[in-house]
Amino acid sequence: MGILPDEIKPAMQGVIPSHVTTCSLDGTPNVTAISQVYYVDPDHVALSYQFFNKTTRNVRENPHAVVWVISPETFDTWDLEIEYDHSETSGPVFDAMDMQIEAIASMTGMKGIFKLKAADIYRVKSVKKNIGERIPLSQIDTQRGAA
């Protein structure tokens, strides 16, 4: 039995962008949005390597990262503590991610801009479902921008 529960899979469809946090060897943090966190198996995920050179550099220096994913069905959020394992530039995981990124690009008017360079495979060290809202809706000013 793996660490990732089945209920997390909708959060890994690429419908809502995820966020990844890395840290360089000297402790400098980097947070960025990512197109896709792909479910590989119950113990591994793949991150789409497209643009983020700083993230890639950080992970090569320090293989630990944290990913935040959100389910488009329930809006449940999850934090995954992950560790870089290897990159794939061909094969079934790469092909599936490439096809999904092309679909995302087509739906968002970005066709031809998104190009998958690699599927970076990570071992999932821990997973935590977040309970409650990160920012309570009652604290959001719904009148912002109103005349």
Short mmCIF file of C-alpha atoms in Angstrom, two decimals:
data_model
loop_
_atom_site.label_atom_id
_atom_site.label_comp_id
_atom_site.label_asym_id
_atom_site.label_seq_id
_atom_site.Cartn_x
_atom_site.Cartn_y
_atom_site.Cartn_z
CA MET A 1 0.00 0.00 0.00
CA GLY A 2 1.35 3.41 -1.01
CA ILE A 3 1.36 6.76 0.68
CA LEU A 4 -0.96 8.61 -1.76
CA PRO A 5 -4.68 8.03 -1.14
CA ASP A 6 -7.00 7.51 -4.11
CA GLU A 7 -9.01 10.61 -3.16
CA ILE A 8 -6.05 12.84 -4.11
CA LYS A 9 -6.10 11.82 -7.79
CA PRO A 10 -8.55 14.53 -8.98
CA ALA A 11 -6.13 17.15 -7.63
CA MET A 12 -3.51 15.80 -10.05
CA GLN A 13 -5.45 16.31 -13.27
CA GLY A 14 -3.93 19.69 -14.09
CA VAL A 15 -7.27 21.50 -13.94
CA ILE A 16 -6.10 23.91 -11.22
CA PRO A 17 -2.39 24.85 -11.21
CA SER A 18 -0.38 23.55 -8.28
CA HIS A 19 2.47 25.23 -6.43
CA VAL A 20 5.92 23.87 -5.70
CA THR A 21 8.35 25.18 -3.10
CA THR A 22 12.06 24.42 -3.31
CA CYS A 23 15.14 25.70 -1.56
CA SER A 24 18.68 26.14 -2.85
CA LEU A 25 21.64 24.68 -1.03
CA ASP A 26 22.32 28.08 0.59
CA GLY A 27 18.72 28.27 1.89
CA THR A 28 17.20 30.63 -0.69
CA PRO A 29 13.54 29.61 -1.21
CA ASN A 30 11.66 29.55 -4.50
CA VAL A 31 7.91 29.14 -4.97
CA THR A 32 6.28 28.81 -8.36
CA ALA A 33 3.05 27.70 -10.00
CA ILE A 34 3.26 24.48 -11.96
CA SER A 35 1.03 23.19 -14.74
CA GLN A 36 0.92 19.60 -13.67
CA VAL A 37 1.55 17.26 -10.78
CA TYR A 38 1.01 13.81 -12.27
CA TYR A 39 0.09 10.70 -10.28
CA VAL A 40 2.65 8.02 -11.22
CA ASP A 41 1.89 5.38 -8.59
CA PRO A 42 0.94 5.33 -4.88
CA ASP A 43 4.46 6.42 -3.89
CA HIS A 44 5.54 8.72 -6.74
CA VAL A 45 4.44 11.84 -8.58
CA ALA A 46 5.91 13.59 -11.60
CA LEU A 47 6.22 17.34 -11.98
CA SER A 48 6.15 18.91 -15.41
CA TYR A 49 9.52 20.44 -16.21
CA GLN A 50 8.72 23.22 -18.66
CA PHE A 51 10.03 26.64 -17.72
CA PHE A 52 11.29 26.75 -14.16
CA ASN A 53 15.07 26.84 -14.29
CA LYS A 54 15.43 28.06 -10.69
CA THR A 55 13.28 25.21 -9.40
CA THR A 56 15.27 22.66 -11.39
CA ARG A 57 18.57 24.14 -10.19
CA ASN A 58 17.35 24.05 -6.57
CA VAL A 59 16.18 20.45 -6.82
CA ARG A 60 19.50 19.32 -8.29
CA GLU A 61 21.30 20.98 -5.33
CA ASN A 62 18.74 20.01 -2.69
CA PRO A 63 16.30 17.25 -3.76
CA HIS A 64 13.56 18.12 -1.24
CA ALA A 65 10.41 20.04 -2.19
CA VAL A 66 6.84 20.63 -1.08
CA VAL A 67 3.90 20.64 -3.49
CA TRP A 68 0.42 22.03 -2.88
CA VAL A 69 -2.40 20.55 -4.97
CA ILE A 70 -6.12 21.32 -5.04
CA SER A 71 -9.03 19.17 -6.15
CA PRO A 72 -11.26 20.82 -8.77
CA GLU A 73 -14.15 18.65 -7.57
CA THR A 74 -14.14 19.36 -3.83
CA PHE A 75 -11.54 22.16 -3.45
CA ASP A 76 -9.78 19.96 -0.89
CA THR A 77 -6.09 20.83 -0.71
CA TRP A 78 -3.12 18.62 -0.02
CA ASP A 79 0.52 19.22 0.90
CA LEU A 80 3.02 16.68 -0.43
CA GLU A 81 6.56 16.49 0.84
CA ILE A 82 8.57 15.04 -2.04
CA GLU A 83 12.14 14.11 -2.94
CA TYR A 84 13.56 14.25 -6.47
CA ASP A 85 14.44 10.85 -7.93
CA HIS A 86 15.07 11.22 -11.68
CA SER A 87 13.90 12.81 -14.93
CA GLU A 88 12.30 11.10 -17.92
CA THR A 89 12.31 12.57 -21.43
CA SER A 90 10.45 9.68 -23.05
CA GLY A 91 8.24 6.77 -22.09
CA PRO A 92 4.67 6.34 -20.84
CA VAL A 93 4.75 8.94 -18.03
CA PHE A 94 6.39 11.57 -20.24
CA ASP A 95 3.97 10.85 -23.12
CA ALA A 96 0.88 11.05 -20.88
CA MET A 97 2.05 14.32 -19.31
CA ASP A 98 2.95 15.81 -22.68
CA MET A 99 -0.50 15.01 -24.04
CA GLN A 100 -2.19 16.48 -20.97
CA ILE A 101 -0.10 19.67 -21.14
CA GLU A 102 -1.03 20.07 -24.81
CA ALA A 103 -4.71 19.78 -23.81
CA ILE A 104 -4.28 22.36 -21.03
CA ALA A 105 -2.49 24.70 -23.45
CA SER A 106 -5.20 24.31 -26.06
CA MET A 107 -7.98 25.05 -23.54
CA THR A 108 -6.22 28.17 -22.25
CA GLY A 109 -5.23 29.64 -25.61
CA MET A 110 -1.56 28.84 -25.01
CA LYS A 111 -1.11 26.17 -27.70
CA GLY A 112 2.49 26.03 -28.87
CA ILE A 113 3.79 27.87 -25.78
CA PHE A 114 3.81 25.00 -23.28
CA LYS A 115 6.56 22.50 -24.09
CA LEU A 116 7.35 19.62 -21.77
CA LYS A 117 11.11 19.23 -21.40
CA ALA A 118 10.97 16.33 -18.94
CA ALA A 119 8.81 14.53 -16.41
CA ASP A 120 10.65 14.92 -13.12
CA ILE A 121 9.86 11.92 -10.92
CA TYR A 122 9.67 12.40 -7.16
CA ARG A 123 9.21 10.00 -4.27
CA VAL A 124 6.40 11.10 -1.96
CA LYS A 125 7.71 11.25 1.61
CA SER A 126 4.52 12.52 3.26
CA VAL A 127 1.05 13.67 2.33
CA LYS A 128 -1.29 15.80 4.40
CA LYS A 129 -4.87 16.72 3.60
CA ASN A 130 -5.55 20.27 4.73
CA ILE A 131 -8.64 20.65 6.85
CA GLY A 132 -10.43 23.99 6.78
CA GLU A 133 -9.80 26.99 4.58
CA ARG A 134 -6.32 28.44 4.15
CA ILE A 135 -7.81 31.94 4.09
CA PRO A 136 -11.25 31.98 5.71
CA LEU A 137 -13.81 33.36 3.28
CA SER A 138 -15.07 35.69 6.00
CA GLN A 139 -11.72 37.51 5.85
CA ILE A 140 -11.90 38.19 2.12
CA ASP A 141 -13.19 41.67 1.30
CA THR A 142 -15.96 40.96 -1.20
CA GLN A 143 -16.47 44.69 -1.70
CA ARG A 144 -12.96 45.20 -3.05
CA GLY A 145 -13.11 47.13 -6.29
CA ALA A 146 -16.75 48.08 -5.82
CA ALA A 147 -17.61 51.69 -6.66
#
